Amino acid sequence: MRGRSAFWTAFRAWRNLPVSTLALLWARAHGATIALGDDLFVECSGMPRGSYGRGGTTVGNVWLHGGLGGPQRRRHELRHADQYALLGATPFLALYGLNALVTRNRPHHNVFERWAGLEDGGYRHPQPTPGPGLRRG
């Protein structure tokens, strides 16, 4: 890490610290294996189902999941940490929730999931539904 990258890494960690602390306490209480990366992003794996959302959840600089792992998913979740830092925790959560409500929680329509990279997040492209002009065969 050098220059701008080091600055952003430190800023993101500082900006996300309050919610990251809460997420780490949550992960610890649910028996997660906790690993801190060089980029100050924390991966909490091995959590039981129901202790995180969907396939995994990022809160601040902390990624909570049961066992997804992998560099692509990590890159996707790190982008969510960037979103937290840019917007602030409360505005980000409010806007993400509103966007999920409006899009009926479909990741391909959620601007924050698209910005984080749908493929990196493990979201497959939806199959087109047959309409008047499409035939299955």
CSV table of N, CA and C in Angstrom, one decimal:
chain,number,residue,atom,x,y,z
A,1,MET,N,0.8,-1.2,0.0
A,1,MET,CA,0.0,0.0,0.0
A,1,MET,C,0.9,1.2,0.0
A,2,ARG,N,0.6,2.1,-0.9
A,2,ARG,CA,1.3,3.4,-1.0
A,2,ARG,C,0.4,4.5,-1.3
A,3,GLY,N,0.8,5.7,-0.9
A,3,GLY,CA,0.1,6.9,-1.3
A,3,GLY,C,-1.4,6.9,-1.0
A,4,ARG,N,-2.1,7.1,-2.2
A,4,ARG,CA,-3.5,7.3,-2.1
A,4,ARG,C,-4.2,6.0,-1.6
A,5,SER,N,-3.7,4.9,-2.0
A,5,SER,CA,-4.3,3.6,-1.6
A,5,SER,C,-4.2,3.4,-0.1
A,6,ALA,N,-3.0,3.8,0.5
A,6,ALA,CA,-2.8,3.7,1.9
A,6,ALA,C,-3.7,4.7,2.6
A,7,PHE,N,-3.9,5.8,2.1
A,7,PHE,CA,-4.7,6.8,2.7
A,7,PHE,C,-6.2,6.3,2.7
A,8,TRP,N,-6.6,5.8,1.5
A,8,TRP,CA,-8.0,5.3,1.4
A,8,TRP,C,-8.3,4.2,2.4
A,9,THR,N,-7.3,3.2,2.5
A,9,THR,CA,-7.4,2.1,3.4
A,9,THR,C,-7.6,2.6,4.8
A,10,ALA,N,-6.8,3.5,5.2
A,10,ALA,CA,-6.8,4.0,6.6
A,10,ALA,C,-8.1,4.8,6.8
A,11,PHE,N,-8.5,5.6,5.8
A,11,PHE,CA,-9.7,6.4,6.0
A,11,PHE,C,-10.9,5.5,6.1
A,12,ARG,N,-11.0,4.5,5.2
A,12,ARG,CA,-12.2,3.6,5.2
A,12,ARG,C,-12.3,2.9,6.6
A,13,ALA,N,-11.1,2.4,7.1
A,13,ALA,CA,-11.1,1.7,8.4
A,13,ALA,C,-11.6,2.7,9.5
A,14,TRP,N,-11.1,3.9,9.5
A,14,TRP,CA,-11.5,4.9,10.5
A,14,TRP,C,-12.9,5.3,10.4
A,15,ARG,N,-13.4,5.5,9.2
A,15,ARG,CA,-14.8,6.0,9.0
A,15,ARG,C,-15.8,4.9,9.3
A,16,ASN,N,-15.4,3.6,9.1
A,16,ASN,CA,-16.3,2.5,9.4
A,16,ASN,C,-16.1,1.9,10.8
A,17,LEU,N,-15.2,2.4,11.6
A,17,LEU,CA,-14.8,1.9,12.9
A,17,LEU,C,-16.0,1.6,13.8
A,18,PRO,N,-16.9,2.6,14.0
A,18,PRO,CA,-18.0,2.3,14.9
A,18,PRO,C,-18.9,1.1,14.6
A,19,VAL,N,-19.3,1.0,13.3
A,19,VAL,CA,-20.1,-0.1,12.9
A,19,VAL,C,-19.3,-1.4,12.8
A,20,SER,N,-18.0,-1.3,12.4
A,20,SER,CA,-17.2,-2.4,12.3
A,20,SER,C,-17.0,-3.1,13.7
A,21,THR,N,-16.9,-2.2,14.7
A,21,THR,CA,-16.7,-2.7,16.1
A,21,THR,C,-18.0,-3.5,16.5
A,22,LEU,N,-19.1,-3.0,16.2
A,22,LEU,CA,-20.4,-3.8,16.5
A,22,LEU,C,-20.4,-5.1,15.7
A,23,ALA,N,-20.0,-5.1,14.5
A,23,ALA,CA,-20.0,-6.3,13.7
A,23,ALA,C,-19.0,-7.3,14.2
A,24,LEU,N,-17.9,-6.9,14.7
A,24,LEU,CA,-16.9,-7.8,15.3
A,24,LEU,C,-17.4,-8.4,16.6
A,25,LEU,N,-18.1,-7.6,17.4
A,25,LEU,CA,-18.7,-8.2,18.6
A,25,LEU,C,-19.8,-9.2,18.2
A,26,TRP,N,-20.6,-8.9,17.2
A,26,TRP,CA,-21.6,-9.9,16.7
A,26,TRP,C,-20.9,-11.2,16.2
A,27,ALA,N,-19.9,-11.0,15.5
A,27,ALA,CA,-19.2,-12.2,14.9
A,27,ALA,C,-18.6,-13.1,16.0
A,28,ARG,N,-17.9,-12.4,17.0
A,28,ARG,CA,-17.3,-13.1,18.1
A,28,ARG,C,-18.4,-13.9,18.9
A,29,ALA,N,-19.5,-13.2,19.1
A,29,ALA,CA,-20.6,-13.9,19.9
A,29,ALA,C,-21.2,-15.1,19.1
A,30,HIS,N,-21.0,-15.1,17.8
A,30,HIS,CA,-21.5,-16.2,17.0
A,30,HIS,C,-20.4,-17.2,16.5
A,31,GLY,N,-19.3,-17.2,17.2
A,31,GLY,CA,-18.2,-18.1,17.0
A,31,GLY,C,-17.5,-18.1,15.7
A,32,ALA,N,-17.4,-16.9,15.1
A,32,ALA,CA,-16.7,-16.7,13.8
A,32,ALA,C,-15.2,-16.9,13.9
A,33,THR,N,-14.6,-17.3,12.8
A,33,THR,CA,-13.2,-17.3,12.7
A,33,THR,C,-12.9,-15.9,12.1
A,34,ILE,N,-12.1,-15.2,12.7
A,34,ILE,CA,-11.8,-13.8,12.4
A,34,ILE,C,-10.4,-13.6,11.8
A,35,ALA,N,-10.3,-13.0,10.6
A,35,ALA,CA,-9.1,-12.8,9.9
A,35,ALA,C,-9.0,-11.3,9.4
A,36,LEU,N,-8.0,-10.6,9.8
A,36,LEU,CA,-7.7,-9.2,9.4
A,36,LEU,C,-6.8,-9.2,8.2
A,37,GLY,N,-7.2,-8.6,7.1
A,37,GLY,CA,-6.4,-8.4,5.9
A,37,GLY,C,-5.5,-7.2,6.0
A,38,ASP,N,-4.5,-7.2,5.1
A,38,ASP,CA,-3.6,-6.0,5.0
A,38,ASP,C,-4.3,-4.7,4.7
A,39,ASP,N,-5.5,-4.9,4.1
A,39,ASP,CA,-6.3,-3.7,3.8
A,39,ASP,C,-7.2,-3.3,4.9
A,40,LEU,N,-7.0,-3.9,6.1
A,40,LEU,CA,-7.8,-3.6,7.3
A,40,LEU,C,-9.3,-4.0,7.1
A,41,PHE,N,-9.5,-4.9,6.2
A,41,PHE,CA,-10.9,-5.5,6.0
A,41,PHE,C,-10.9,-6.8,6.7
A,42,VAL,N,-11.9,-7.0,7.5
A,42,VAL,CA,-12.0,-8.2,8.4
A,42,VAL,C,-13.0,-9.2,7.8
A,43,GLU,N,-12.5,-10.5,7.7
A,43,GLU,CA,-13.4,-11.5,7.2
A,43,GLU,C,-13.7,-12.4,8.4
A,44,CYS,N,-15.0,-12.6,8.7
A,44,CYS,CA,-15.5,-13.4,9.8
A,44,CYS,C,-16.3,-14.6,9.2
A,45,SER,N,-15.6,-15.7,9.1
A,45,SER,CA,-16.2,-16.9,8.5
A,45,SER,C,-16.7,-17.9,9.5
A,46,GLY,N,-17.4,-18.9,9.0
A,46,GLY,CA,-17.9,-20.0,9.8
A,46,GLY,C,-19.0,-19.6,10.8
A,47,MET,N,-19.7,-18.6,10.4
A,47,MET,CA,-20.9,-18.2,11.2
A,47,MET,C,-22.1,-19.0,10.9
A,48,PRO,N,-22.9,-19.3,11.9
A,48,PRO,CA,-24.1,-20.1,11.7
A,48,PRO,C,-25.2,-19.3,10.8
A,49,ARG,N,-25.9,-20.1,10.0
A,49,ARG,CA,-27.0,-19.5,9.2
A,49,ARG,C,-27.9,-18.7,10.1
A,50,GLY,N,-28.4,-17.6,9.7
A,50,GLY,CA,-29.3,-16.8,10.4
A,50,GLY,C,-28.6,-15.7,11.2
A,51,SER,N,-27.3,-15.7,11.2
A,51,SER,CA,-26.5,-14.7,11.9
A,51,SER,C,-26.0,-13.6,11.0
A,52,TYR,N,-26.3,-13.8,9.7
A,52,TYR,CA,-25.9,-12.8,8.6
A,52,TYR,C,-27.0,-12.9,7.6
A,53,GLY,N,-27.1,-11.9,6.7
A,53,GLY,CA,-28.1,-11.9,5.6
A,53,GLY,C,-27.6,-12.6,4.4
A,54,ARG,N,-28.6,-13.0,3.6
A,54,ARG,CA,-28.4,-13.7,2.3
A,54,ARG,C,-27.2,-14.6,2.3
A,55,GLY,N,-26.3,-14.4,1.4
A,55,GLY,CA,-25.1,-15.3,1.4
A,55,GLY,C,-24.0,-14.8,2.3
A,56,GLY,N,-24.1,-13.6,2.7
A,56,GLY,CA,-23.1,-12.9,3.5
A,56,GLY,C,-23.5,-11.5,3.7
A,57,THR,N,-22.9,-10.8,4.7
A,57,THR,CA,-23.2,-9.4,4.9
A,57,THR,C,-22.0,-8.7,5.3
A,58,THR,N,-21.8,-7.5,4.7
A,58,THR,CA,-20.7,-6.6,5.2
A,58,THR,C,-21.3,-5.5,6.0
A,59,VAL,N,-20.7,-5.2,7.1
A,59,VAL,CA,-21.1,-4.2,8.0
A,59,VAL,C,-19.8,-3.4,8.3
A,60,GLY,N,-19.7,-2.2,7.7
A,60,GLY,CA,-18.5,-1.4,7.8
A,60,GLY,C,-17.4,-2.1,7.1
A,61,ASN,N,-16.3,-2.4,7.9
A,61,ASN,CA,-15.1,-3.1,7.3
A,61,ASN,C,-15.1,-4.6,7.7
A,62,VAL,N,-16.3,-5.1,8.0
A,62,VAL,CA,-16.4,-6.5,8.5
A,62,VAL,C,-17.3,-7.3,7.6
A,63,TRP,N,-16.8,-8.4,7.1
A,63,TRP,CA,-17.6,-9.3,6.2
A,63,TRP,C,-18.0,-10.5,7.0
A,64,LEU,N,-19.3,-10.7,7.2
A,64,LEU,CA,-19.8,-11.8,8.0
A,64,LEU,C,-20.4,-12.9,7.0
A,65,HIS,N,-20.0,-14.1,7.2
A,65,HIS,CA,-20.5,-15.2,6.3
A,65,HIS,C,-20.3,-16.6,6.9
A,66,GLY,N,-20.9,-17.5,6.3
A,66,GLY,CA,-20.8,-18.9,6.8
A,66,GLY,C,-19.6,-19.7,6.3
A,67,GLY,N,-19.3,-19.4,5.0
A,67,GLY,CA,-18.2,-20.1,4.4
A,67,GLY,C,-18.0,-19.8,2.9
A,68,LEU,N,-18.5,-18.6,2.5
A,68,LEU,CA,-18.3,-18.3,1.1
A,68,LEU,C,-16.9,-18.2,0.6
A,69,GLY,N,-16.2,-17.3,1.3
A,69,GLY,CA,-14.8,-17.1,1.0
A,69,GLY,C,-14.5,-16.8,-0.5
A,70,GLY,N,-13.2,-16.7,-0.7
A,70,GLY,CA,-12.8,-16.5,-2.1
A,70,GLY,C,-12.5,-15.0,-2.4
A,71,PRO,N,-11.5,-14.8,-3.3
A,71,PRO,CA,-11.1,-13.4,-3.7
A,71,PRO,C,-12.1,-12.6,-4.4
A,72,GLN,N,-13.0,-13.2,-5.2
A,72,GLN,CA,-14.0,-12.5,-5.9
A,72,GLN,C,-15.0,-12.0,-4.9
A,73,ARG,N,-15.5,-12.8,-4.1
A,73,ARG,CA,-16.5,-12.4,-3.1
A,73,ARG,C,-16.0,-11.3,-2.2
A,74,ARG,N,-14.7,-11.5,-1.8
A,74,ARG,CA,-14.0,-10.6,-0.9
A,74,ARG,C,-14.0,-9.2,-1.6
A,75,ARG,N,-13.6,-9.2,-2.9
A,75,ARG,CA,-13.6,-7.9,-3.6
A,75,ARG,C,-15.0,-7.2,-3.7
A,76,HIS,N,-16.0,-8.0,-3.9
A,76,HIS,CA,-17.4,-7.5,-3.9
A,76,HIS,C,-17.7,-6.9,-2.5
A,77,GLU,N,-17.4,-7.6,-1.5
A,77,GLU,CA,-17.8,-7.1,-0.1
A,77,GLU,C,-16.9,-5.9,0.3
A,78,LEU,N,-15.7,-5.9,-0.2
A,78,LEU,CA,-14.8,-4.7,0.1
A,78,LEU,C,-15.4,-3.5,-0.6
A,79,ARG,N,-16.0,-3.6,-1.7
A,79,ARG,CA,-16.7,-2.5,-2.4
A,79,ARG,C,-17.8,-2.0,-1.5
A,80,HIS,N,-18.5,-2.9,-0.8
A,80,HIS,CA,-19.6,-2.5,0.1
A,80,HIS,C,-19.0,-1.7,1.2
A,81,ALA,N,-17.8,-2.1,1.7
A,81,ALA,CA,-17.1,-1.3,2.8
A,81,ALA,C,-16.8,0.1,2.3
A,82,ASP,N,-16.4,0.2,1.0
A,82,ASP,CA,-16.2,1.5,0.4
A,82,ASP,C,-17.5,2.3,0.4
A,83,GLN,N,-18.6,1.7,0.1
A,83,GLN,CA,-19.9,2.4,0.1
A,83,GLN,C,-20.2,2.9,1.5
A,84,TYR,N,-20.0,2.1,2.5
A,84,TYR,CA,-20.2,2.5,3.9
A,84,TYR,C,-19.4,3.8,4.2
A,85,ALA,N,-18.1,3.7,3.8
A,85,ALA,CA,-17.2,4.8,4.1
A,85,ALA,C,-17.6,6.1,3.3
A,86,LEU,N,-18.0,6.0,2.1
A,86,LEU,CA,-18.3,7.1,1.3
A,86,LEU,C,-19.6,7.8,1.8
A,87,LEU,N,-20.6,7.0,2.1
A,87,LEU,CA,-21.9,7.6,2.5
A,87,LEU,C,-22.1,7.8,4.0
A,88,GLY,N,-21.4,7.0,4.8
A,88,GLY,CA,-21.6,6.9,6.2
A,88,GLY,C,-22.6,5.8,6.5
A,89,ALA,N,-22.5,5.2,7.6
A,89,ALA,CA,-23.3,4.0,7.9
A,89,ALA,C,-24.8,4.2,7.8
A,90,THR,N,-25.3,5.2,8.5
A,90,THR,CA,-26.7,5.4,8.5
A,90,THR,C,-27.3,5.7,7.2
A,91,PRO,N,-26.7,6.7,6.4
A,91,PRO,CA,-27.2,7.0,5.1
A,91,PRO,C,-27.1,5.7,4.1
A,92,PHE,N,-26.0,5.0,4.2
A,92,PHE,CA,-25.8,3.9,3.4
A,92,PHE,C,-26.9,2.8,3.7
A,93,LEU,N,-27.1,2.5,4.9
A,93,LEU,CA,-28.1,1.5,5.3
A,93,LEU,C,-29.5,1.9,4.9
A,94,ALA,N,-29.8,3.2,5.1
A,94,ALA,CA,-31.1,3.7,4.7
A,94,ALA,C,-31.3,3.6,3.2
A,95,LEU,N,-30.3,4.1,2.4
A,95,LEU,CA,-30.4,4.0,1.0
A,95,LEU,C,-30.4,2.6,0.4
A,96,TYR,N,-29.6,1.7,1.0
A,96,TYR,CA,-29.5,0.3,0.6
A,96,TYR,C,-30.9,-0.3,0.8
A,97,GLY,N,-31.5,-0.1,2.0
A,97,GLY,CA,-32.8,-0.6,2.4
A,97,GLY,C,-33.9,-0.1,1.4
A,98,LEU,N,-33.9,1.2,1.2
A,98,LEU,CA,-34.8,1.8,0.3
A,98,LEU,C,-34.7,1.2,-1.1
A,99,ASN,N,-33.5,1.0,-1.6
A,99,ASN,CA,-33.2,0.5,-2.9
A,99,ASN,C,-33.7,-1.0,-3.0
A,100,ALA,N,-33.4,-1.7,-1.9
A,100,ALA,CA,-33.9,-3.1,-1.8
A,100,ALA,C,-35.4,-3.2,-1.9
A,101,LEU,N,-36.1,-2.3,-1.2
A,101,LEU,CA,-37.5,-2.3,-1.1
A,101,LEU,C,-38.1,-2.0,-2.5
A,102,VAL,N,-37.5,-0.9,-3.1
A,102,VAL,CA,-38.0,-0.5,-4.5
A,102,VAL,C,-37.8,-1.6,-5.5
A,103,THR,N,-36.7,-2.3,-5.4
A,103,THR,CA,-36.3,-3.4,-6.4
A,103,THR,C,-36.8,-4.7,-6.0
A,104,ARG,N,-37.6,-4.8,-4.9
A,104,ARG,CA,-38.1,-6.1,-4.4
A,104,ARG,C,-36.9,-7.0,-4.0
A,105,ASN,N,-35.8,-6.5,-3.6
A,105,ASN,CA,-34.7,-7.2,-3.1
A,105,ASN,C,-34.0,-8.1,-4.2
A,106,ARG,N,-34.1,-7.6,-5.4
A,106,ARG,CA,-33.5,-8.3,-6.6
A,106,ARG,C,-32.1,-7.6,-6.8
A,107,PRO,N,-31.0,-8.4,-6.5
A,107,PRO,CA,-29.7,-7.8,-6.6
A,107,PRO,C,-29.4,-7.2,-8.0
A,108,HIS,N,-29.9,-7.7,-9.1
A,108,HIS,CA,-29.6,-7.2,-10.4
A,108,HIS,C,-30.2,-5.8,-10.6
A,109,HIS,N,-31.1,-5.4,-9.8
A,109,HIS,CA,-31.7,-4.1,-9.9
A,109,HIS,C,-31.2,-3.2,-8.8
A,110,ASN,N,-30.5,-3.7,-7.9
A,110,ASN,CA,-30.0,-2.9,-6.7
A,110,ASN,C,-28.7,-2.2,-7.1
A,111,VAL,N,-28.8,-0.8,-7.1
A,111,VAL,CA,-27.6,-0.1,-7.6
A,111,VAL,C,-26.4,-0.4,-6.7
A,112,PHE,N,-26.5,-0.6,-5.4
A,112,PHE,CA,-25.3,-0.9,-4.6
A,112,PHE,C,-24.7,-2.2,-4.9
A,113,GLU,N,-25.5,-3.2,-5.2
A,113,GLU,CA,-25.0,-4.5,-5.6
A,113,GLU,C,-24.3,-4.5,-7.0
A,114,ARG,N,-24.9,-3.7,-7.9
A,114,ARG,CA,-24.3,-3.6,-9.2
A,114,ARG,C,-23.0,-2.8,-9.1
A,115,TRP,N,-22.9,-1.8,-8.3
A,115,TRP,CA,-21.6,-1.1,-8.1
A,115,TRP,C,-20.6,-1.9,-7.4
A,116,ALA,N,-21.0,-2.9,-6.6
A,116,ALA,CA,-20.1,-3.8,-5.9
A,116,ALA,C,-19.6,-4.9,-6.9
A,117,GLY,N,-20.3,-5.1,-8.0
A,117,GLY,CA,-19.9,-6.1,-9.0
A,117,GLY,C,-20.7,-7.4,-8.8
A,118,LEU,N,-21.7,-7.5,-9.6
A,118,LEU,CA,-22.7,-8.7,-9.4
A,118,LEU,C,-21.9,-10.0,-9.6
A,119,GLU,N,-21.1,-10.1,-10.6
A,119,GLU,CA,-20.4,-11.4,-10.8
A,119,GLU,C,-19.5,-11.7,-9.6
A,120,ASP,N,-18.8,-10.7,-9.1
A,120,ASP,CA,-17.9,-10.9,-8.0
A,120,ASP,C,-18.7,-11.3,-6.8
A,121,GLY,N,-19.9,-10.8,-6.7
A,121,GLY,CA,-20.8,-11.2,-5.5
A,121,GLY,C,-21.5,-12.5,-5.7
A,122,GLY,N,-21.2,-13.2,-6.8
A,122,GLY,CA,-21.8,-14.5,-7.0
A,122,GLY,C,-23.2,-14.5,-7.5
A,123,TYR,N,-23.7,-13.3,-8.0
A,123,TYR,CA,-25.0,-13.2,-8.5
A,123,TYR,C,-25.0,-13.6,-10.0
A,124,ARG,N,-25.8,-14.6,-10.3
A,124,ARG,CA,-25.9,-15.1,-11.7
A,124,ARG,C,-26.9,-14.2,-12.4
A,125,HIS,N,-26.7,-14.1,-13.7
A,125,HIS,CA,-27.6,-13.3,-14.5
A,125,HIS,C,-29.0,-14.0,-14.6
A,126,PRO,N,-30.0,-13.2,-14.3
A,126,PRO,CA,-31.4,-13.9,-14.3
A,126,PRO,C,-31.7,-14.4,-15.7
A,127,GLN,N,-32.4,-15.5,-15.7
A,127,GLN,CA,-32.9,-16.1,-17.0
A,127,GLN,C,-34.1,-15.3,-17.5
A,128,PRO,N,-34.1,-15.0,-18.8
A,128,PRO,CA,-35.3,-14.3,-19.3
A,128,PRO,C,-36.6,-15.2,-19.2
A,129,THR,N,-37.7,-14.5,-18.8
A,129,THR,CA,-38.9,-15.3,-18.7
A,129,THR,C,-39.6,-15.2,-20.1
A,130,PRO,N,-40.1,-16.4,-20.5
A,130,PRO,CA,-40.8,-16.4,-21.8
A,130,PRO,C,-41.9,-15.4,-21.9
A,131,GLY,N,-42.0,-14.6,-22.9
A,131,GLY,CA,-43.1,-13.7,-23.1
A,131,GLY,C,-43.7,-14.0,-24.4
A,132,PRO,N,-44.5,-13.1,-24.9
A,132,PRO,CA,-45.2,-13.4,-26.2
A,132,PRO,C,-44.2,-13.6,-27.4
A,133,GLY,N,-43.0,-13.0,-27.3
A,133,GLY,CA,-42.1,-13.1,-28.4
A,133,GLY,C,-41.0,-14.2,-28.2
A,134,LEU,N,-41.0,-14.8,-27.0
A,134,LEU,CA,-40.0,-15.9,-26.7
A,134,LEU,C,-40.7,-17.2,-26.6
A,135,ARG,N,-40.1,-18.2,-27.1
A,135,ARG,CA,-40.6,-19.6,-27.0
A,135,ARG,C,-39.5,-20.5,-26.4
A,136,ARG,N,-40.0,-21.4,-25.6
A,136,ARG,CA,-39.1,-22.4,-25.0
A,136,ARG,C,-39.2,-23.6,-26.0
A,137,GLY,N,-38.1,-24.2,-26.2
A,137,GLY,CA,-38.2,-25.3,-27.1
A,137,GLY,C,-37.0,-26.0,-27.2
